[in-house]
PDB file of C-alpha atoms in Angstrom:
ATOM      1  CA  UNK A   1     -22.483 -13.637 -24.227  1.00  0.00           C
ATOM      2  CA  UNK A   2     -23.025 -12.840 -20.534  1.00  0.00           C
ATOM      3  CA  UNK A   3     -26.756 -13.638 -20.362  1.00  0.00           C
ATOM      4  CA  UNK A   4     -26.239 -16.436 -17.842  1.00  0.00           C
ATOM      5  CA  UNK A   5     -23.660 -14.562 -15.758  1.00  0.00           C
ATOM      6  CA  UNK A   6     -24.185 -14.785 -12.001  1.00  0.00           C
ATOM      7  CA  UNK A   7     -21.901 -12.980  -9.562  1.00  0.00           C
ATOM      8  CA  UNK A   8     -22.228 -14.153  -5.981  1.00  0.00           C
ATOM      9  CA  UNK A   9     -20.448 -13.429  -2.702  1.00  0.00           C
ATOM     10  CA  UNK A  10     -17.992 -15.908  -1.241  1.00  0.00           C
ATOM     11  CA  UNK A  11     -20.183 -17.210   1.560  1.00  0.00           C
ATOM     12  CA  UNK A  12     -19.767 -20.983   1.617  1.00  0.00           C
ATOM     13  CA  UNK A  13     -17.150 -23.670   0.956  1.00  0.00           C
ATOM     14  CA  UNK A  14     -18.007 -24.007  -2.752  1.00  0.00           C
ATOM     15  CA  UNK A  15     -17.705 -20.309  -3.529  1.00  0.00           C
ATOM     16  CA  UNK A  16     -14.562 -20.058  -1.391  1.00  0.00           C
ATOM     17  CA  UNK A  17     -12.892 -22.892  -3.319  1.00  0.00           C
ATOM     18  CA  UNK A  18     -14.038 -21.454  -6.674  1.00  0.00           C
ATOM     19  CA  UNK A  19     -12.648 -18.012  -5.779  1.00  0.00           C
ATOM     20  CA  UNK A  20      -9.364 -19.636  -4.686  1.00  0.00           C
ATOM     21  CA  UNK A  21      -9.179 -21.603  -7.968  1.00  0.00           C
ATOM     22  CA  UNK A  22      -9.560 -18.466 -10.108  1.00  0.00           C
ATOM     23  CA  UNK A  23      -7.139 -16.447  -7.989  1.00  0.00           C
ATOM     24  CA  UNK A  24      -4.467 -19.159  -7.983  1.00  0.00           C
ATOM     25  CA  UNK A  25      -4.864 -19.820 -11.722  1.00  0.00           C
ATOM     26  CA  UNK A  26      -4.380 -16.164 -12.613  1.00  0.00           C
ATOM     27  CA  UNK A  27      -1.769 -15.416  -9.940  1.00  0.00           C
ATOM     28  CA  UNK A  28       0.342 -18.597  -9.775  1.00  0.00           C
ATOM     29  CA  UNK A  29       3.229 -16.703  -8.169  1.00  0.00           C
ATOM     30  CA  UNK A  30       1.171 -15.854  -5.071  1.00  0.00           C
ATOM     31  CA  UNK A  31      -1.152 -18.807  -4.555  1.00  0.00           C
ATOM     32  CA  UNK A  32      -3.424 -18.611  -1.534  1.00  0.00           C
ATOM     33  CA  UNK A  33      -4.355 -21.469   0.795  1.00  0.00           C
ATOM     34  CA  UNK A  34      -7.949 -22.079   1.839  1.00  0.00           C
ATOM     35  CA  UNK A  35      -7.120 -20.585   5.243  1.00  0.00           C
ATOM     36  CA  UNK A  36      -5.709 -17.434   3.622  1.00  0.00           C
ATOM     37  CA  UNK A  37      -8.880 -17.039   1.553  1.00  0.00           C
ATOM     38  CA  UNK A  38     -10.997 -17.525   4.683  1.00  0.00           C
ATOM     39  CA  UNK A  39      -9.041 -14.717   6.339  1.00  0.00           C
ATOM     40  CA  UNK A  40      -9.389 -12.423   3.304  1.00  0.00           C
ATOM     41  CA  UNK A  41     -13.145 -12.820   3.177  1.00  0.00           C
ATOM     42  CA  UNK A  42     -13.320 -11.317   6.687  1.00  0.00           C
ATOM     43  CA  UNK A  43     -11.776  -8.021   5.534  1.00  0.00           C
ATOM     44  CA  UNK A  44     -12.451  -7.809   1.772  1.00  0.00           C
ATOM     45  CA  UNK A  45     -15.447  -8.251  -0.509  1.00  0.00           C
ATOM     46  CA  UNK A  46     -14.815 -11.466  -2.458  1.00  0.00           C
ATOM     47  CA  UNK A  47     -17.174 -12.582  -5.214  1.00  0.00           C
ATOM     48  CA  UNK A  48     -17.224 -15.369  -7.800  1.00  0.00           C
ATOM     49  CA  UNK A  49     -18.646 -15.156 -11.322  1.00  0.00           C
ATOM     50  CA  UNK A  50     -20.389 -18.074 -13.018  1.00  0.00           C
ATOM     51  CA  UNK A  51     -21.630 -18.528 -16.576  1.00  0.00           C
ATOM     52  CA  UNK A  52     -24.424 -20.939 -15.824  1.00  0.00           C
ATOM     53  CA  UNK A  53     -22.634 -23.490 -13.634  1.00  0.00           C
ATOM     54  CA  UNK A  54     -19.106 -22.793 -14.933  1.00  0.00           C
ATOM     55  CA  UNK A  55     -16.822 -20.581 -12.852  1.00  0.00           C
ATOM     56  CA  UNK A  56     -15.453 -17.852 -15.149  1.00  0.00           C
ATOM     57  CA  UNK A  57     -13.892 -15.310 -12.800  1.00  0.00           C
ATOM     58  CA  UNK A  58     -13.789 -13.608  -9.451  1.00  0.00           C
ATOM     59  CA  UNK A  59     -13.291 -10.229  -7.875  1.00  0.00           C
ATOM     60  CA  UNK A  60     -11.724  -8.679  -4.810  1.00  0.00           C
ATOM     61  CA  UNK A  61     -12.619  -5.314  -3.338  1.00  0.00           C
ATOM     62  CA  UNK A  62     -10.326  -4.052  -0.590  1.00  0.00           C
ATOM     63  CA  UNK A  63     -11.728  -1.198   1.494  1.00  0.00           C
ATOM     64  CA  UNK A  64      -9.649   1.929   2.015  1.00  0.00           C
ATOM     65  CA  UNK A  65      -7.270   1.817   4.979  1.00  0.00           C
ATOM     66  CA  UNK A  66      -5.044   4.240   6.830  1.00  0.00           C
ATOM     67  CA  UNK A  67      -1.965   3.229   4.816  1.00  0.00           C
ATOM     68  CA  UNK A  68      -3.890   2.910   1.498  1.00  0.00           C
ATOM     69  CA  UNK A  69      -6.677   5.524   1.370  1.00  0.00           C
ATOM     70  CA  UNK A  70      -7.939   4.287  -2.011  1.00  0.00           C
ATOM     71  CA  UNK A  71     -10.297   1.358  -2.526  1.00  0.00           C
ATOM     72  CA  UNK A  72      -8.700  -1.495  -4.491  1.00  0.00           C
ATOM     73  CA  UNK A  73     -10.846  -3.221  -7.119  1.00  0.00           C
ATOM     74  CA  UNK A  74      -9.560  -6.394  -8.805  1.00  0.00           C
ATOM     75  CA  UNK A  75     -11.450  -8.340 -11.491  1.00  0.00           C
ATOM     76  CA  UNK A  76     -10.106 -11.686 -12.707  1.00  0.00           C
ATOM     77  CA  UNK A  77     -11.344 -13.772 -15.651  1.00  0.00           C
ATOM     78  CA  UNK A  78     -10.053 -17.219 -16.535  1.00  0.00           C
ATOM     79  CA  UNK A  79      -8.316 -17.214 -19.954  1.00  0.00           C
ATOM     80  CA  UNK A  80     -10.931 -19.318 -21.836  1.00  0.00           C
ATOM     81  CA  UNK A  81     -13.642 -16.789 -20.888  1.00  0.00           C
ATOM     82  CA  UNK A  82     -11.843 -13.574 -21.792  1.00  0.00           C
ATOM     83  CA  UNK A  83     -13.069 -11.171 -24.478  1.00  0.00           C
ATOM     84  CA  UNK A  84     -16.673 -12.254 -23.974  1.00  0.00           C
ATOM     85  CA  UNK A  85     -17.895  -9.418 -21.715  1.00  0.00           C
ATOM     86  CA  UNK A  86     -17.395 -11.216 -18.398  1.00  0.00           C
ATOM     87  CA  UNK A  87     -14.506  -9.004 -17.310  1.00  0.00           C
ATOM     88  CA  UNK A  88     -16.495  -5.849 -17.925  1.00  0.00           C
ATOM     89  CA  UNK A  89     -19.461  -7.144 -15.920  1.00  0.00           C
ATOM     90  CA  UNK A  90     -17.273  -8.363 -13.049  1.00  0.00           C
ATOM     91  CA  UNK A  91     -15.293  -5.105 -13.014  1.00  0.00           C
ATOM     92  CA  UNK A  92     -18.402  -2.858 -13.099  1.00  0.00           C
ATOM     93  CA  UNK A  93     -19.962  -4.726 -10.166  1.00  0.00           C
ATOM     94  CA  UNK A  94     -16.716  -4.653  -8.158  1.00  0.00           C
ATOM     95  CA  UNK A  95     -16.240  -0.957  -8.922  1.00  0.00           C
ATOM     96  CA  UNK A  96     -19.770  -0.184  -7.700  1.00  0.00           C
ATOM     97  CA  UNK A  97     -19.084  -2.139  -4.509  1.00  0.00           C
ATOM     98  CA  UNK A  98     -15.794  -0.297  -4.074  1.00  0.00           C
ATOM     99  CA  UNK A  99     -17.388   3.109  -4.530  1.00  0.00           C
ATOM    100  CA  UNK A 100     -19.854   2.244  -1.746  1.00  0.00           C
ATOM    101  CA  UNK A 101     -16.837   1.848   0.562  1.00  0.00           C
ATOM    102  CA  UNK A 102     -15.509   5.347  -0.159  1.00  0.00           C
ATOM    103  CA  UNK A 103     -11.840   6.149  -0.387  1.00  0.00           C
ATOM    104  CA  UNK A 104      -9.830   8.839  -2.107  1.00  0.00           C
ATOM    105  CA  UNK A 105      -9.607   6.970  -5.406  1.00  0.00           C
ATOM    106  CA  UNK A 106      -9.569   3.548  -7.027  1.00  0.00           C
ATOM    107  CA  UNK A 107      -6.584   1.233  -7.433  1.00  0.00           C
ATOM    108  CA  UNK A 108      -6.150  -2.141  -9.070  1.00  0.00           C
ATOM    109  CA  UNK A 109      -3.296  -4.643  -9.059  1.00  0.00           C
ATOM    110  CA  UNK A 110      -2.284  -6.918 -11.953  1.00  0.00           C
ATOM    111  CA  UNK A 111       0.519  -9.460 -12.222  1.00  0.00           C
ATOM    112  CA  UNK A 112       2.979  -8.043 -14.787  1.00  0.00           C
ATOM    113  CA  UNK A 113       2.935 -11.266 -16.824  1.00  0.00           C
ATOM    114  CA  UNK A 114      -0.857 -10.965 -17.253  1.00  0.00           C
ATOM    115  CA  UNK A 115      -0.804  -8.880 -20.428  1.00  0.00           C
ATOM    116  CA  UNK A 116      -4.562  -9.357 -20.936  1.00  0.00           C
ATOM    117  CA  UNK A 117      -5.202  -7.980 -17.446  1.00  0.00           C
ATOM    118  CA  UNK A 118      -2.930  -4.986 -18.006  1.00  0.00           C
ATOM    119  CA  UNK A 119      -4.627  -4.201 -21.327  1.00  0.00           C
ATOM    120  CA  UNK A 120      -8.053  -4.517 -19.679  1.00  0.00           C
ATOM    121  CA  UNK A 121      -7.053  -2.165 -16.855  1.00  0.00           C
ATOM    122  CA  UNK A 122      -5.706   0.396 -19.333  1.00  0.00           C
ATOM    123  CA  UNK A 123      -8.938   0.200 -21.343  1.00  0.00           C
ATOM    124  CA  UNK A 124     -10.888   1.012 -18.153  1.00  0.00           C
ATOM    125  CA  UNK A 125      -8.792   4.153 -17.580  1.00  0.00           C
ATOM    126  CA  UNK A 126      -6.173   2.835 -15.146  1.00  0.00           C
ATOM    127  CA  UNK A 127      -2.557   4.022 -15.351  1.00  0.00           C
ATOM    128  CA  UNK A 128       0.496   2.466 -13.763  1.00  0.00           C
ATOM    129  CA  UNK A 129       1.605   3.879 -10.417  1.00  0.00           C
ATOM    130  CA  UNK A 130       4.301   1.421  -9.367  1.00  0.00           C
ATOM    131  CA  UNK A 131       5.683  -2.103  -9.672  1.00  0.00           C
ATOM    132  CA  UNK A 132       6.735  -4.283  -6.768  1.00  0.00           C
ATOM    133  CA  UNK A 133       7.954  -7.832  -6.265  1.00  0.00           C
ATOM    134  CA  UNK A 134       6.808  -9.921  -3.313  1.00  0.00           C
ATOM    135  CA  UNK A 135       9.553 -11.618  -1.290  1.00  0.00           C
ATOM    136  CA  UNK A 136      10.723 -14.763  -3.073  1.00  0.00           C
ATOM    137  CA  UNK A 137       8.981 -13.832  -6.347  1.00  0.00           C
ATOM    138  CA  UNK A 138      10.500 -12.729  -9.640  1.00  0.00           C
ATOM    139  CA  UNK A 139       7.427 -11.399 -11.481  1.00  0.00           C
ATOM    140  CA  UNK A 140       6.309  -7.965 -10.309  1.00  0.00           C
ATOM    141  CA  UNK A 141       2.807  -6.833  -9.519  1.00  0.00           C
ATOM    142  CA  UNK A 142       1.690  -3.632 -11.227  1.00  0.00           C
ATOM    143  CA  UNK A 143      -0.356  -1.186  -9.167  1.00  0.00           C
ATOM    144  CA  UNK A 144      -2.559   1.080 -11.259  1.00  0.00           C
ATOM    145  CA  UNK A 145      -4.776   4.045 -10.349  1.00  0.00           C
ATOM    146  CA  UNK A 146      -8.060   4.914 -12.082  1.00  0.00           C
ATOM    147  CA  UNK A 147      -8.023   8.226 -13.895  1.00  0.00           C
ATOM    148  CA  UNK A 148      -4.265   8.854 -13.840  1.00  0.00           C
TER     149      UNK A 148
END
């Protein structure tokens, strides 16, 4: 199932483009350019998951900040690789990284149309806190807090 899973940091052009591909596939309403991903890697922990040589998912860990005292942990798995244990492995690693950064709690964010992602978050113990729509978008993001 996940025997060949490798999770690596975004630290070169290949991993940056693979992370961008997963992000933009799962969040088509808020696609990121290569430059935006390059900027994010300077302030967040970005990792890519591979099953052998195939990219299967990615994660984002945002450190706590003054305006958001919780750490934000986001695990993404491409649809063909869901329900095979990859999400759990990616999430557990991202959560461990997030806990190293401290914060007053753990948040995650899921696009409302991603019903698999919402179900996964609920199964991990996350509960909805709020919904918001980015300017120009129509599909809301759902912010969830662990342990609510």
